[in-house]
């Protein structure tokens, strides 16, 4: 799959058309999100497991402005377009949507995924969109993360 064809900036009308087409084909839609600043094995394992939960994996990638607000002014290290294209190039990923809000709540409401996925470091009560997804019969799944594998850990290691 060509990474440029599966990467888009969040626009409700575009997402709604995409999702309508997938639902007509009776595809089970899985959604997750993250920064994906320095891609590492933990990301690959997480996204591969998420993809196995359904037919189509849509990944929300935080735009640079939102990353700076909740990570640090020095992050992300790679710009949003590069991060989104890298994620889109992964075999497990079908579509990538860049979003600029503090949380992916609007994106989740536009997609209405069958399954919402986050890392097991989150409690279900902390997962943005979990209550919404459960309200229409969707499922929320937590995936165990690979111990010691994170962009923050890599950045610290590189700093030594």
Short mmCIF file of C-alpha atoms in Angstrom, two decimals:
data_model
loop_
_atom_site.label_atom_id
_atom_site.label_comp_id
_atom_site.label_asym_id
_atom_site.label_seq_id
_atom_site.Cartn_x
_atom_site.Cartn_y
_atom_site.Cartn_z
CA UNK A 1 0.00 0.00 0.00
CA UNK A 2 1.31 3.47 -0.85
CA UNK A 3 1.75 5.50 2.36
CA UNK A 4 0.62 8.70 0.62
CA UNK A 5 -2.70 7.10 -0.28
CA UNK A 6 -3.58 6.07 3.27
CA UNK A 7 -2.51 9.24 5.11
CA UNK A 8 -5.04 12.04 5.57
CA UNK A 9 -5.62 15.03 7.81
CA UNK A 10 -8.74 14.79 9.96
CA UNK A 11 -11.79 16.11 8.15
CA UNK A 12 -15.11 14.69 9.34
CA UNK A 13 -16.63 14.47 5.85
CA UNK A 14 -13.63 12.55 4.47
CA UNK A 15 -13.54 10.15 7.42
CA UNK A 16 -17.30 9.59 7.27
CA UNK A 17 -17.10 8.67 3.55
CA UNK A 18 -14.20 6.30 4.20
CA UNK A 19 -16.00 4.60 7.10
CA UNK A 20 -19.28 4.34 5.17
CA UNK A 21 -17.47 2.49 2.39
CA UNK A 22 -15.80 0.14 4.86
CA UNK A 23 -19.09 -0.58 6.61
CA UNK A 24 -20.80 -1.34 3.27
CA UNK A 25 -18.11 -3.98 2.79
CA UNK A 26 -18.90 -5.27 6.32
CA UNK A 27 -15.40 -4.54 7.61
CA UNK A 28 -14.73 -4.58 11.37
CA UNK A 29 -12.98 -1.28 12.09
CA UNK A 30 -10.28 -1.00 14.76
CA UNK A 31 -8.99 2.40 15.89
CA UNK A 32 -6.02 3.43 17.98
CA UNK A 33 -3.93 6.57 18.27
CA UNK A 34 -0.58 7.89 19.39
CA UNK A 35 2.39 10.11 18.66
CA UNK A 36 4.69 7.49 17.06
CA UNK A 37 7.66 9.85 17.25
CA UNK A 38 10.49 7.34 16.99
CA UNK A 39 9.11 4.12 15.61
CA UNK A 40 10.36 1.08 17.52
CA UNK A 41 9.55 -2.58 18.07
CA UNK A 42 7.02 -1.73 20.79
CA UNK A 43 4.98 0.22 18.22
CA UNK A 44 5.18 -2.59 15.67
CA UNK A 45 4.05 -5.22 18.18
CA UNK A 46 1.22 -2.99 19.45
CA UNK A 47 -0.11 -2.10 15.98
CA UNK A 48 0.16 -5.70 14.78
CA UNK A 49 -1.89 -6.90 17.76
CA UNK A 50 -4.43 -4.12 17.22
CA UNK A 51 -4.83 -5.07 13.55
CA UNK A 52 -5.53 -8.70 14.46
CA UNK A 53 -8.66 -7.56 16.31
CA UNK A 54 -10.48 -6.58 13.11
CA UNK A 55 -10.41 -6.16 9.34
CA UNK A 56 -9.19 -2.56 9.08
CA UNK A 57 -6.85 -0.61 11.36
CA UNK A 58 -7.17 3.17 11.40
CA UNK A 59 -4.46 4.98 13.37
CA UNK A 60 -4.82 8.53 14.63
CA UNK A 61 -1.48 10.38 14.79
CA UNK A 62 -1.20 13.51 16.90
CA UNK A 63 -0.26 16.64 14.98
CA UNK A 64 2.90 18.44 16.10
CA UNK A 65 1.00 21.19 17.95
CA UNK A 66 -0.82 18.74 20.20
CA UNK A 67 2.36 16.74 20.93
CA UNK A 68 4.15 19.87 22.12
CA UNK A 69 1.31 20.53 24.58
CA UNK A 70 1.31 17.15 26.32
CA UNK A 71 4.85 15.77 25.78
CA UNK A 72 7.27 18.73 25.78
CA UNK A 73 8.18 21.75 23.66
CA UNK A 74 11.11 19.71 22.27
CA UNK A 75 8.85 16.98 20.89
CA UNK A 76 8.06 15.59 18.48
CA UNK A 77 11.46 14.90 16.97
CA UNK A 78 9.90 14.11 13.58
CA UNK A 79 7.19 16.23 11.97
CA UNK A 80 3.62 14.96 11.76
CA UNK A 81 3.69 14.26 8.04
CA UNK A 82 6.80 12.09 8.34
CA UNK A 83 5.43 10.28 11.41
CA UNK A 84 2.10 9.64 9.68
CA UNK A 85 3.74 8.38 6.50
CA UNK A 86 6.03 6.05 8.45
CA UNK A 87 3.06 4.59 10.36
CA UNK A 88 1.04 4.33 7.13
CA UNK A 89 3.81 2.28 5.54
CA UNK A 90 3.45 -0.50 8.11
CA UNK A 91 1.81 -3.72 6.96
CA UNK A 92 -0.62 -3.75 9.91
CA UNK A 93 -1.93 -0.22 9.23
CA UNK A 94 -4.66 0.50 6.69
CA UNK A 95 -5.25 4.25 7.22
CA UNK A 96 -3.62 7.05 9.18
CA UNK A 97 -5.42 10.22 10.19
CA UNK A 98 -3.56 13.19 11.66
CA UNK A 99 -5.55 15.10 14.29
CA UNK A 100 -4.73 18.34 16.09
CA UNK A 101 -7.05 18.23 19.07
CA UNK A 102 -5.73 17.41 22.54
CA UNK A 103 -7.54 14.05 22.41
CA UNK A 104 -8.88 11.89 19.57
CA UNK A 105 -12.46 12.17 20.86
CA UNK A 106 -13.85 13.94 17.77
CA UNK A 107 -12.06 11.48 15.50
CA UNK A 108 -13.42 8.49 17.45
CA UNK A 109 -16.95 9.92 17.20
CA UNK A 110 -16.53 10.36 13.44
CA UNK A 111 -15.17 6.84 12.92
CA UNK A 112 -17.35 4.97 15.43
CA UNK A 113 -14.92 2.05 15.53
CA UNK A 114 -16.09 -1.45 16.30
CA UNK A 115 -13.03 -1.78 18.53
CA UNK A 116 -11.10 0.99 20.28
CA UNK A 117 -7.56 0.00 21.31
CA UNK A 118 -5.06 1.54 23.73
CA UNK A 119 -2.07 0.27 25.65
CA UNK A 120 -2.54 -1.66 28.87
CA UNK A 121 -0.86 1.23 30.69
CA UNK A 122 -4.30 2.90 30.53
CA UNK A 123 -7.26 1.87 32.66
CA UNK A 124 -10.47 1.53 30.64
CA UNK A 125 -11.84 4.53 32.59
CA UNK A 126 -8.89 6.63 31.34
CA UNK A 127 -9.28 5.79 27.64
CA UNK A 128 -10.70 8.71 25.71
CA UNK A 129 -13.78 7.61 23.78
CA UNK A 130 -14.26 4.34 25.69
CA UNK A 131 -17.69 5.22 27.05
CA UNK A 132 -18.83 6.46 23.64
CA UNK A 133 -17.67 3.27 21.89
CA UNK A 134 -19.32 1.06 24.52
CA UNK A 135 -22.55 3.09 24.20
CA UNK A 136 -23.30 1.65 20.75
CA UNK A 137 -22.03 -1.86 21.45
CA UNK A 138 -18.41 -1.36 20.40
CA UNK A 139 -15.57 -2.91 22.36
CA UNK A 140 -12.58 -1.39 24.12
CA UNK A 141 -9.40 -3.45 24.26
CA UNK A 142 -6.12 -2.88 26.07
CA UNK A 143 -2.91 -4.33 24.64
CA UNK A 144 0.07 -5.17 26.80
CA UNK A 145 3.05 -3.01 25.87
CA UNK A 146 6.56 -4.31 25.28
CA UNK A 147 8.49 -3.67 28.48
CA UNK A 148 11.21 -1.03 28.21
CA UNK A 149 10.27 -0.06 24.67
CA UNK A 150 9.16 3.55 24.29
CA UNK A 151 10.20 6.63 22.37
CA UNK A 152 10.92 8.41 25.66
CA UNK A 153 13.25 5.58 26.76
CA UNK A 154 15.04 5.68 23.41
CA UNK A 155 15.47 9.46 23.60
CA UNK A 156 16.94 9.15 27.11
CA UNK A 157 19.28 6.39 25.95
CA UNK A 158 20.47 8.49 23.00
CA UNK A 159 21.14 11.41 25.35
CA UNK A 160 23.77 9.43 27.28
#
